[in-house]
PDB file of C-alpha atoms and ligand atoms in Angstrom:
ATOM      1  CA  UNK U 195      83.977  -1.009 -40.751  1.00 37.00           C
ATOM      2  CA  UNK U 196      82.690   1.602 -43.225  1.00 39.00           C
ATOM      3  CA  UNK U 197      84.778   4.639 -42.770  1.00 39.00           C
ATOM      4  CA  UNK U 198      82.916   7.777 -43.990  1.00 40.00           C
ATOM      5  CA  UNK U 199      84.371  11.554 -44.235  1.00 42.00           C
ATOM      6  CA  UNK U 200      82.723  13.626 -41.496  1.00 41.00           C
ATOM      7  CA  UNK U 201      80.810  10.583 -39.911  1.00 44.00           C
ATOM      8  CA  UNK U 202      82.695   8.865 -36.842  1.00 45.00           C
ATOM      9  CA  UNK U 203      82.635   5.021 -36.529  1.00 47.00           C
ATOM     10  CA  UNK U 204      80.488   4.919 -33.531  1.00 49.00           C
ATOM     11  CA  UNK U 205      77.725   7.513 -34.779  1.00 50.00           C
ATOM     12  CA  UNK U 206      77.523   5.376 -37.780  1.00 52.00           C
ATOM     13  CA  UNK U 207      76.586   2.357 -35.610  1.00 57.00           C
ATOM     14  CA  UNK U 208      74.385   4.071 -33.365  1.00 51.00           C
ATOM     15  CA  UNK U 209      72.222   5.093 -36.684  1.00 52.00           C
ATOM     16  CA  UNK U 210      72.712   1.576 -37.611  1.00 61.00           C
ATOM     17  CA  UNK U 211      70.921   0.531 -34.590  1.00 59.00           C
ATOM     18  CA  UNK U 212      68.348   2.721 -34.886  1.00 57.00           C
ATOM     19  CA  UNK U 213      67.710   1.417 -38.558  1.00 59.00           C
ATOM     20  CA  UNK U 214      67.212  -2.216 -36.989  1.00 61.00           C
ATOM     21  CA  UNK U 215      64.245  -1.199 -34.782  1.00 64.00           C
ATOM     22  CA  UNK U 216      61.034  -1.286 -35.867  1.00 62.00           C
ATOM     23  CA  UNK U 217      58.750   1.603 -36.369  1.00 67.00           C
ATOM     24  CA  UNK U 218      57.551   3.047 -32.744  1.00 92.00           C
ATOM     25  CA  UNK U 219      53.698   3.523 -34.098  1.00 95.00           C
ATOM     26  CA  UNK U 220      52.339   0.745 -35.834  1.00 96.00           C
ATOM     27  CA  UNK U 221      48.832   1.807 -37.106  1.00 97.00           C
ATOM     28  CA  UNK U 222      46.607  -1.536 -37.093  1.00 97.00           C
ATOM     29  CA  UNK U 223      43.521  -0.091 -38.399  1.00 98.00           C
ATOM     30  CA  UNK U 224      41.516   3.581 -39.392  1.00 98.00           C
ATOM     31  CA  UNK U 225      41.909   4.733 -35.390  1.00 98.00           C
ATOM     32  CA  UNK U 226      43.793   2.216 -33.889  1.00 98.00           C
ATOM     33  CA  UNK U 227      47.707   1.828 -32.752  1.00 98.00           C
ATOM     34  CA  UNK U 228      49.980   0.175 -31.396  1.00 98.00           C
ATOM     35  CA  UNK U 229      52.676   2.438 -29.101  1.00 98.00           C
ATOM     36  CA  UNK U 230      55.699   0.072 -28.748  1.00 98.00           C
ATOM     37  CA  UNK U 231      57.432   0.450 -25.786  1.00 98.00           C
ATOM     38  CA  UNK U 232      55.534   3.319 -24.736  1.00 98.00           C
ATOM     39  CA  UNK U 233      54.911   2.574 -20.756  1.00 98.00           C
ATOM     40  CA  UNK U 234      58.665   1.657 -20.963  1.00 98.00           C
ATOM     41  CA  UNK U 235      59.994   5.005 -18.943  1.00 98.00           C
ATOM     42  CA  UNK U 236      57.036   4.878 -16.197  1.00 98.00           C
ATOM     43  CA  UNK U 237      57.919   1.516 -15.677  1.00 98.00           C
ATOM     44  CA  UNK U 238      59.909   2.428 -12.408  1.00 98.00           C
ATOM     45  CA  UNK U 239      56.374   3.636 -11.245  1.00 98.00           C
ATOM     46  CA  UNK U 240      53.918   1.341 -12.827  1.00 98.00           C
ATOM     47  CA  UNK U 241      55.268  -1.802 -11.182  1.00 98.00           C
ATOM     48  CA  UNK U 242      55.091  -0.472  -7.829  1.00 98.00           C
ATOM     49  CA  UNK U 243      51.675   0.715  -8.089  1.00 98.00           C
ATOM     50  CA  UNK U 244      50.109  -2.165  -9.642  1.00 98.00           C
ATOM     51  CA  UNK U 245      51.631  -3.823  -6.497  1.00 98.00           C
ATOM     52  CA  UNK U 246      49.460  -1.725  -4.118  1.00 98.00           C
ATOM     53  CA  UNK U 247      46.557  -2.426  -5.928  1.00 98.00           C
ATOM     54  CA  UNK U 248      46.951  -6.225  -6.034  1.00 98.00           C
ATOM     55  CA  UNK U 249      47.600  -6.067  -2.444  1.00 98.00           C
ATOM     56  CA  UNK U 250      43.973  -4.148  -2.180  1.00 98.00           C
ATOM     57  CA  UNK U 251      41.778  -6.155  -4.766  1.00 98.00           C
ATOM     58  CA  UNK U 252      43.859  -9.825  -5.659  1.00 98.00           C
ATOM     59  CA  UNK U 253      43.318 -11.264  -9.138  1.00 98.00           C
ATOM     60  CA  UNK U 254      40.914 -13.507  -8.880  1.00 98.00           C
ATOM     61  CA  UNK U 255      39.520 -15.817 -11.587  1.00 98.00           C
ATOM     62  CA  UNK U 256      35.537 -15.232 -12.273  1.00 96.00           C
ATOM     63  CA  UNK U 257      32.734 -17.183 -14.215  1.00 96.00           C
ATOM     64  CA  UNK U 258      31.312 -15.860 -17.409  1.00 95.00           C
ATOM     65  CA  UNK U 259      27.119 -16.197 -17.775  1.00 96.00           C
ATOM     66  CA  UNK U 260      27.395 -19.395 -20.042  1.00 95.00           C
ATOM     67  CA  UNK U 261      28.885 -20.880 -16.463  1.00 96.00           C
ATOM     68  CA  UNK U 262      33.198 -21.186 -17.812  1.00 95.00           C
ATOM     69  CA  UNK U 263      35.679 -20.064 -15.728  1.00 97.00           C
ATOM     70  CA  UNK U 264      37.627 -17.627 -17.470  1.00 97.00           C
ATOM     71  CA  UNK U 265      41.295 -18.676 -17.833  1.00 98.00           C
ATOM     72  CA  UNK U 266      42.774 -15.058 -17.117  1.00 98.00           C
ATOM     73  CA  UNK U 267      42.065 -13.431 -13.990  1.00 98.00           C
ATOM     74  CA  UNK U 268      41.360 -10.269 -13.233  1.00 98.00           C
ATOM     75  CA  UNK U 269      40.903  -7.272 -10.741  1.00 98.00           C
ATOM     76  CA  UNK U 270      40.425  -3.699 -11.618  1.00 98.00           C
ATOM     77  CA  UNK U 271      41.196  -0.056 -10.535  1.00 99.00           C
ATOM     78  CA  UNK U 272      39.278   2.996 -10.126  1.00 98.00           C
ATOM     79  CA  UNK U 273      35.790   4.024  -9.706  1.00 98.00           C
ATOM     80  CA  UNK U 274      34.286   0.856 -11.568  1.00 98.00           C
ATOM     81  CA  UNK U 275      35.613  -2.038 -11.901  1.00 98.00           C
ATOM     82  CA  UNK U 276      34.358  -4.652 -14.867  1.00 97.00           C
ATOM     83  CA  UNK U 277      32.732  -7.689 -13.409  1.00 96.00           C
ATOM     84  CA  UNK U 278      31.046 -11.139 -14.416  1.00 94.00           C
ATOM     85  CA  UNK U 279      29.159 -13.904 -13.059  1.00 94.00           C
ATOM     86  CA  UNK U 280      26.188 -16.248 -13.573  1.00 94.00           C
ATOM     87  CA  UNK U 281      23.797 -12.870 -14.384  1.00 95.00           C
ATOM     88  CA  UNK U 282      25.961 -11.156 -16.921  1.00 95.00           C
ATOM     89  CA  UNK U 283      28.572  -8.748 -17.212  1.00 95.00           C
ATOM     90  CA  UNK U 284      28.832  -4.991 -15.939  1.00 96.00           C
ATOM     91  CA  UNK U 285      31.077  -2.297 -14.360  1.00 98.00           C
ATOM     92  CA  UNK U 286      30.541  -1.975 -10.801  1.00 98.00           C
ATOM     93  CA  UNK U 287      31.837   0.794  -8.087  1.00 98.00           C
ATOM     94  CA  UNK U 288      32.309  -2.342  -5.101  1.00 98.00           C
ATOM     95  CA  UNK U 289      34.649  -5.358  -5.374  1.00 98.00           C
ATOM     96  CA  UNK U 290      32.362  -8.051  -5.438  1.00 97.00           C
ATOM     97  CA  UNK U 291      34.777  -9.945  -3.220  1.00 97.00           C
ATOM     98  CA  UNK U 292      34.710  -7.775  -0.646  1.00 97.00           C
ATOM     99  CA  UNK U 293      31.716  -5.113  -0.769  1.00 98.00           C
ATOM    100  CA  UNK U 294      34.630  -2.115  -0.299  1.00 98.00           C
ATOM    101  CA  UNK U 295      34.884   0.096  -2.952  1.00 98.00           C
ATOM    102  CA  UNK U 296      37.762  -0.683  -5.826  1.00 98.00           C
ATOM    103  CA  UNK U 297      41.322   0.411  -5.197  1.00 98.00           C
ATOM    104  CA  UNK U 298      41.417   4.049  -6.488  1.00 98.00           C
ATOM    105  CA  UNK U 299      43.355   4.250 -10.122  1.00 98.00           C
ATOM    106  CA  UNK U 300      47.288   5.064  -9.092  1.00 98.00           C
ATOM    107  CA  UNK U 301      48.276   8.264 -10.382  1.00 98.00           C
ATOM    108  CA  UNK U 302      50.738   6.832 -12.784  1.00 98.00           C
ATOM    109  CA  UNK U 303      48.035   4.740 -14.794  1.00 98.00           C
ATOM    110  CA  UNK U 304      46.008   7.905 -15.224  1.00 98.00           C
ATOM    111  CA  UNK U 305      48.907   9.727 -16.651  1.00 98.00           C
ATOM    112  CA  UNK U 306      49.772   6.760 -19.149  1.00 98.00           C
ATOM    113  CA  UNK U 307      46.296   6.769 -20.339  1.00 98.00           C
ATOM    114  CA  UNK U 308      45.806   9.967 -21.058  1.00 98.00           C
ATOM    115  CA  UNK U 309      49.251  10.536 -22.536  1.00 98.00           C
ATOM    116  CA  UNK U 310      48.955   7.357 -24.952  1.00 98.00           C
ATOM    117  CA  UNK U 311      45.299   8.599 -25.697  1.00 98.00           C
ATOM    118  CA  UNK U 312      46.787  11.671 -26.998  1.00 98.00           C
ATOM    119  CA  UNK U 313      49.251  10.548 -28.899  1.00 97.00           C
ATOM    120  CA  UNK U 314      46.811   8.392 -31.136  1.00 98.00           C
ATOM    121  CA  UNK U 315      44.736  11.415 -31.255  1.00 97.00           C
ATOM    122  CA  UNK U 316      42.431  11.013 -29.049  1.00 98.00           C
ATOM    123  CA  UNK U 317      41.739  14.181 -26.714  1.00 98.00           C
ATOM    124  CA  UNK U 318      40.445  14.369 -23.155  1.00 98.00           C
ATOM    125  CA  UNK U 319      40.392  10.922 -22.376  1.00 98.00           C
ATOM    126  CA  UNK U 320      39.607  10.676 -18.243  1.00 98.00           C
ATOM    127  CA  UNK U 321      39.504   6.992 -17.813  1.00 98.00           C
ATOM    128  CA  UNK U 322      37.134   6.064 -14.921  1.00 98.00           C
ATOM    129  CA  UNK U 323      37.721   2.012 -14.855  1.00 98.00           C
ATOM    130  CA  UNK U 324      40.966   0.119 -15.539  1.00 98.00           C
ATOM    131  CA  UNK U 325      40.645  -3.358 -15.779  1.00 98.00           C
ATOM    132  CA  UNK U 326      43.621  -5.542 -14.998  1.00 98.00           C
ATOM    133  CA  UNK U 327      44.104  -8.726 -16.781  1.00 98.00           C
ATOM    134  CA  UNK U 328      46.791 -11.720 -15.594  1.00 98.00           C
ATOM    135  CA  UNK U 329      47.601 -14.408 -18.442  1.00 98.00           C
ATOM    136  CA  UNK U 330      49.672 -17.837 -17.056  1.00 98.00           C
ATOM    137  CA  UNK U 331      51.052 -19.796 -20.409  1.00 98.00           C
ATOM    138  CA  UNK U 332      48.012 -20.814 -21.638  1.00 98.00           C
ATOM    139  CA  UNK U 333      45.545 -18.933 -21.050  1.00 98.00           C
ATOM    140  CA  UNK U 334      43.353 -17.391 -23.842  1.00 98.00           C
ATOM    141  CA  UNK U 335      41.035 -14.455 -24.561  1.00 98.00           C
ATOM    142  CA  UNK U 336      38.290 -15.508 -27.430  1.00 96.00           C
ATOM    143  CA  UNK U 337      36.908 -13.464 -29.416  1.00 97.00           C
ATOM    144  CA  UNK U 338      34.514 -10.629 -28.100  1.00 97.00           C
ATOM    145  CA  UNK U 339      33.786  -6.922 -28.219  1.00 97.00           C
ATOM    146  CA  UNK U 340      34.224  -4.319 -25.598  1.00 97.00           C
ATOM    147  CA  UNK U 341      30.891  -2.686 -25.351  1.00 95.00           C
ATOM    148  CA  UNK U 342      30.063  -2.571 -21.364  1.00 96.00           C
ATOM    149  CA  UNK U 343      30.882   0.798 -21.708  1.00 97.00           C
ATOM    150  CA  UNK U 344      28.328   3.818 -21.838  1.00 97.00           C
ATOM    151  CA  UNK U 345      29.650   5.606 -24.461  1.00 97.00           C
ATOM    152  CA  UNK U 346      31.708   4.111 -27.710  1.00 97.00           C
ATOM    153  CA  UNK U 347      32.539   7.486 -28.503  1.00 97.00           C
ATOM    154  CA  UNK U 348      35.878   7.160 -25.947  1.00 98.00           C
ATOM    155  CA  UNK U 349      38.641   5.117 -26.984  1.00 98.00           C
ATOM    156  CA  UNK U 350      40.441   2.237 -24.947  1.00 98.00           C
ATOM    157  CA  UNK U 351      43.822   2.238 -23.914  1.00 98.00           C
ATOM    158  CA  UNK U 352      45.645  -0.926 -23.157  1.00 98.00           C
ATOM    159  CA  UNK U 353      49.079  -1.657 -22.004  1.00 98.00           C
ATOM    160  CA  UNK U 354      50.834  -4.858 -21.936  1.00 98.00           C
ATOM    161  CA  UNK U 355      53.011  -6.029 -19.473  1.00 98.00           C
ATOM    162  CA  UNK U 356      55.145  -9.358 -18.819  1.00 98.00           C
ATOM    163  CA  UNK U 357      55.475 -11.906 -21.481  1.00 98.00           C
ATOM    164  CA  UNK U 358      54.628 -11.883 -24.923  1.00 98.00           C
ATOM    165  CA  UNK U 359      51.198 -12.078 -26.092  1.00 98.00           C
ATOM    166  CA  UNK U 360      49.547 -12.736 -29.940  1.00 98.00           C
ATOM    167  CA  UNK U 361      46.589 -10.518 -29.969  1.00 98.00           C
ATOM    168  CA  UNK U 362      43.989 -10.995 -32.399  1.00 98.00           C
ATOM    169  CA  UNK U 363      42.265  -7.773 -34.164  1.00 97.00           C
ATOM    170  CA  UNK U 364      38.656  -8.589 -36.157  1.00 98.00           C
ATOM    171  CA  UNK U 365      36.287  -6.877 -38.163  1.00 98.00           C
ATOM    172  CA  UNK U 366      33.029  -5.873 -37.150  1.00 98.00           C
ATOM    173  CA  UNK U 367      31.767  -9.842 -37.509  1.00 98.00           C
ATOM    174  CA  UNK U 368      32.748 -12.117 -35.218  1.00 96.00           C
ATOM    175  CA  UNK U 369      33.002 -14.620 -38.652  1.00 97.00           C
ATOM    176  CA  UNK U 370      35.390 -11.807 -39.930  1.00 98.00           C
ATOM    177  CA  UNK U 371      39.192 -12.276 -40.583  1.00 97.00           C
ATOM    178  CA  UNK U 372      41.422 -11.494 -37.988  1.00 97.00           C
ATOM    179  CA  UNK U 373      44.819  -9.640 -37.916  1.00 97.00           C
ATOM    180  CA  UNK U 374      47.584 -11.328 -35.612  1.00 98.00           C
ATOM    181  CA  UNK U 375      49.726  -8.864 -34.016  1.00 98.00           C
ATOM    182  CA  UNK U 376      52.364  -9.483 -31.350  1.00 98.00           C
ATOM    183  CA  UNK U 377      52.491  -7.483 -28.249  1.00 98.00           C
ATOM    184  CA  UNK U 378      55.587  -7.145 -26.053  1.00 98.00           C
ATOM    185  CA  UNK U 379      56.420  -5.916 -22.318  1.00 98.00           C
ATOM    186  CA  UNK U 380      55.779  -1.960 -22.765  1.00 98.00           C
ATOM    187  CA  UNK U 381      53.483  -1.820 -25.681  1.00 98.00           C
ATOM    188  CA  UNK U 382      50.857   0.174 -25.158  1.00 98.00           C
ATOM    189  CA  UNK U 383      47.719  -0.071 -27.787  1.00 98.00           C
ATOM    190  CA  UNK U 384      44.823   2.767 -28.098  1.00 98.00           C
ATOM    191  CA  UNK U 385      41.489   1.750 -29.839  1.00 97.00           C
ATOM    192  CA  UNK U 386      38.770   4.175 -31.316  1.00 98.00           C
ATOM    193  CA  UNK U 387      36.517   5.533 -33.831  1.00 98.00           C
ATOM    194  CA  UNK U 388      35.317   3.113 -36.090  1.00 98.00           C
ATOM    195  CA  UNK U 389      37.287   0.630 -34.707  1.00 98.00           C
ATOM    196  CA  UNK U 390      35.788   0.599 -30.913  1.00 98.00           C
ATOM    197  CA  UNK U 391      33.620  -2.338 -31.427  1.00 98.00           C
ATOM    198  CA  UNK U 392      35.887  -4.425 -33.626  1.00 98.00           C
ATOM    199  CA  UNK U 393      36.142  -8.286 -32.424  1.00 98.00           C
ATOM    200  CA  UNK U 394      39.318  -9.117 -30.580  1.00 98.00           C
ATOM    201  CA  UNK U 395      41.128 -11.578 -28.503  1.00 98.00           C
ATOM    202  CA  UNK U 396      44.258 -13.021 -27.196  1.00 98.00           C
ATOM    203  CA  UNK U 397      45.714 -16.546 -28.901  1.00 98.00           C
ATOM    204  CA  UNK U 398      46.689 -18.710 -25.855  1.00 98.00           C
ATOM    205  CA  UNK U 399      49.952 -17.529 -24.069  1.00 98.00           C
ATOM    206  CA  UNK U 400      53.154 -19.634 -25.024  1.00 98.00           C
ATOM    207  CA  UNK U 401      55.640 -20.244 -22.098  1.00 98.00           C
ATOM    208  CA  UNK U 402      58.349 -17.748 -21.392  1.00 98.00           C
ATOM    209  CA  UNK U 403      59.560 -16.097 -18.401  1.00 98.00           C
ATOM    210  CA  UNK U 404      59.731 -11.760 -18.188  1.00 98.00           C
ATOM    211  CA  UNK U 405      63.238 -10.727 -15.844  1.00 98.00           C
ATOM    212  CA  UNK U 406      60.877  -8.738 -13.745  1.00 97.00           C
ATOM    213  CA  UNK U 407      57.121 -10.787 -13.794  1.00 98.00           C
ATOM    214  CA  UNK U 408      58.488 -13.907 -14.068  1.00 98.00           C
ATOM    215  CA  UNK U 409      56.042 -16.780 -15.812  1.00 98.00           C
ATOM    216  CA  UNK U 410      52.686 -14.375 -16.751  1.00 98.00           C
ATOM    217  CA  UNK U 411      51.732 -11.556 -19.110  1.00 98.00           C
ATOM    218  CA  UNK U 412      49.613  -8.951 -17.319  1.00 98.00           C
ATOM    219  CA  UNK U 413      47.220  -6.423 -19.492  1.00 98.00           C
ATOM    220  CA  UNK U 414      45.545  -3.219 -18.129  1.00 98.00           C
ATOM    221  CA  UNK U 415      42.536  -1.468 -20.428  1.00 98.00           C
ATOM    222  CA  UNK U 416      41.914   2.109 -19.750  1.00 98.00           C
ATOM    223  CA  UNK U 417      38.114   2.518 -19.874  1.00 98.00           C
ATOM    224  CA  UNK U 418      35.627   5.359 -19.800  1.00 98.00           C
ATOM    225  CA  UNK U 419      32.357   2.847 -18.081  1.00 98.00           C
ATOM    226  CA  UNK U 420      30.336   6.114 -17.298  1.00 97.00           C
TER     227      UNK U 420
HETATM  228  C1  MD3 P1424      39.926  -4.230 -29.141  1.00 59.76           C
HETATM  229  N1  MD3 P1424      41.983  -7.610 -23.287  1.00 59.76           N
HETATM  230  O1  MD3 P1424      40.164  -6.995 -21.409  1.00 59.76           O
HETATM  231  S1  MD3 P1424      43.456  -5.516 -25.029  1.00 59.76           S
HETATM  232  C2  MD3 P1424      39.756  -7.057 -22.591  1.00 59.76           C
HETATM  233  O2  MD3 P1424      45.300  -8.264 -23.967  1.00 59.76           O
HETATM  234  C3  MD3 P1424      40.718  -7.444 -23.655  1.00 59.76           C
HETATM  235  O3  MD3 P1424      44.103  -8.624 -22.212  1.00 59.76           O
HETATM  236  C4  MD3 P1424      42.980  -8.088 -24.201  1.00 59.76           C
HETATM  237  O4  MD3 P1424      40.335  -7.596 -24.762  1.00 59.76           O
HETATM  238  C5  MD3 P1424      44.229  -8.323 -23.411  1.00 59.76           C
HETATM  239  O5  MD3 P1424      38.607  -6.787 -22.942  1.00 59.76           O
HETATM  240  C6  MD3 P1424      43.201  -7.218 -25.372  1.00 59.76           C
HETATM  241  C7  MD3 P1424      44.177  -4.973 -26.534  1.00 59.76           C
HETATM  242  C8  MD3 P1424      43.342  -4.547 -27.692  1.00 59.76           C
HETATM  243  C9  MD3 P1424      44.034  -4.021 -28.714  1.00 59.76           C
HETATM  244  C10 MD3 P1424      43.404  -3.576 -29.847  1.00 59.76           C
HETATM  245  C11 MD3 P1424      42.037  -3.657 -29.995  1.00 59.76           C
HETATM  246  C12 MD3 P1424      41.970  -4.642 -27.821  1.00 59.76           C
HETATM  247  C13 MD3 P1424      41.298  -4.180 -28.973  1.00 59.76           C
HETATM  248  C14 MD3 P1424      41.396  -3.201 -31.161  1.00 59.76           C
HETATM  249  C15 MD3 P1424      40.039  -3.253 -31.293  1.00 59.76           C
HETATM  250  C16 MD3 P1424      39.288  -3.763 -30.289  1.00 59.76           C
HETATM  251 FE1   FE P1425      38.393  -6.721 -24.979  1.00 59.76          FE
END
């Protein structure tokens, strides 16, 4: 052990730590970053809550218009929730399984989104749709842009949860190069700007097992639909 004048052993590790962790904001392109750990402290609250909604409006695995079942499955939260079958793809205010209305977005989501909005600079962000996404090892996300929404002008916020994931960030071309960059129980990623409509997807999920999810990697995205 380095002994220095002034400096105790165990503050000089603690720092020592802290040098081993990697930067908390990792900017991945003009308006977009990556929050690591970010959800971390509403954890306690997040879990719970997604529980309720689950119990309201199940994941459930739906068909995309070219007639494939999508590997992840999904519910959502809020006043719209993002749908798909045989005749396309839109936000709608009814579960499609049920007819009832979607589970309203808990509390704790809202504040997440709007405080990880902010922090990447992006101001009065009122999410009204938050689409929940489960990954088993796997299952994929291919390439695609996010433009169901009304207005690009409003970023999206998405949170990972679960076991790792290696998300894939494009260019305005689906033929463009893509980025690869891992995303952990916690991270939290906001999207914007010039970078709203940029291709993306998820590589397929390796097998692992979270402490508290177990075997599967769930994703919520924060969206403004209307
Ligand atoms: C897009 N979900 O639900 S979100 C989707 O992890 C979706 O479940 C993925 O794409 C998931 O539509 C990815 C994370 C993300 C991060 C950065 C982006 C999407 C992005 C940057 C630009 C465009
Ligand atoms: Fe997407």
């Amino acid at each position: 052990m380095i002994q220095r004048k002034g400096i105790t052993p165990a503050t000089f590790d603690l720092f020592a730590d802290e040098a081993a962790q990697p930067p908390a904001t990792e900017q991945i392109g003009p308006r977009s970053w990556v929050l690591r750990g970010f959800a971390l402290p509403l954890m306690a609250r997040l879990l719970p809550a997604l529980e309720a909604v689950l119990n309201q409006a199940p994941f459930r695995h739906m068909v995309t218009p070219g007639g494939y079942t999508m590997s992840v499955a999904l519910t959502s939260c809020g006043q719209y929730g993002w749908t798909t079958d045989r005749s396309g793809y839109k936000y709608s205010p009814v579960d499609p399984a049920t007819g009832q209305p979607w589970p309203d977005m808990p509390e704790v989501f809202l504040e997440l989104a709007r405080a990880a909005a902010e922090a990447a600079g992006f101001h009065g962000f009122e999410p009204d749709a938050c689409l929940i996404n489960r990954y088993i090892p796997g299952a994929k996300m291919s390439l695609h842009q996010d433009k169901d929404e009304r207005d690009h002008g409003w970023p999206v916020v998405s949170v990972s949860l679960g076991i790792p994931a290696m998300f894939l960030f494009g260019g305005h071309a689906r033929s463009d190069g893509t980025q690869r960059v891992p995303l952990f129980h916690g991270d939290v990623v906001v999207w914007g700007g010039e970078d709203r409509l940029r291709y993306h997807g998820v590589m397929p999920i390796r097998q692992a097992e979270h402490p508290q999810l177990g075997e599967q990697r769930i994703n919520f995205t924060f969206r403004k639909a209307r």
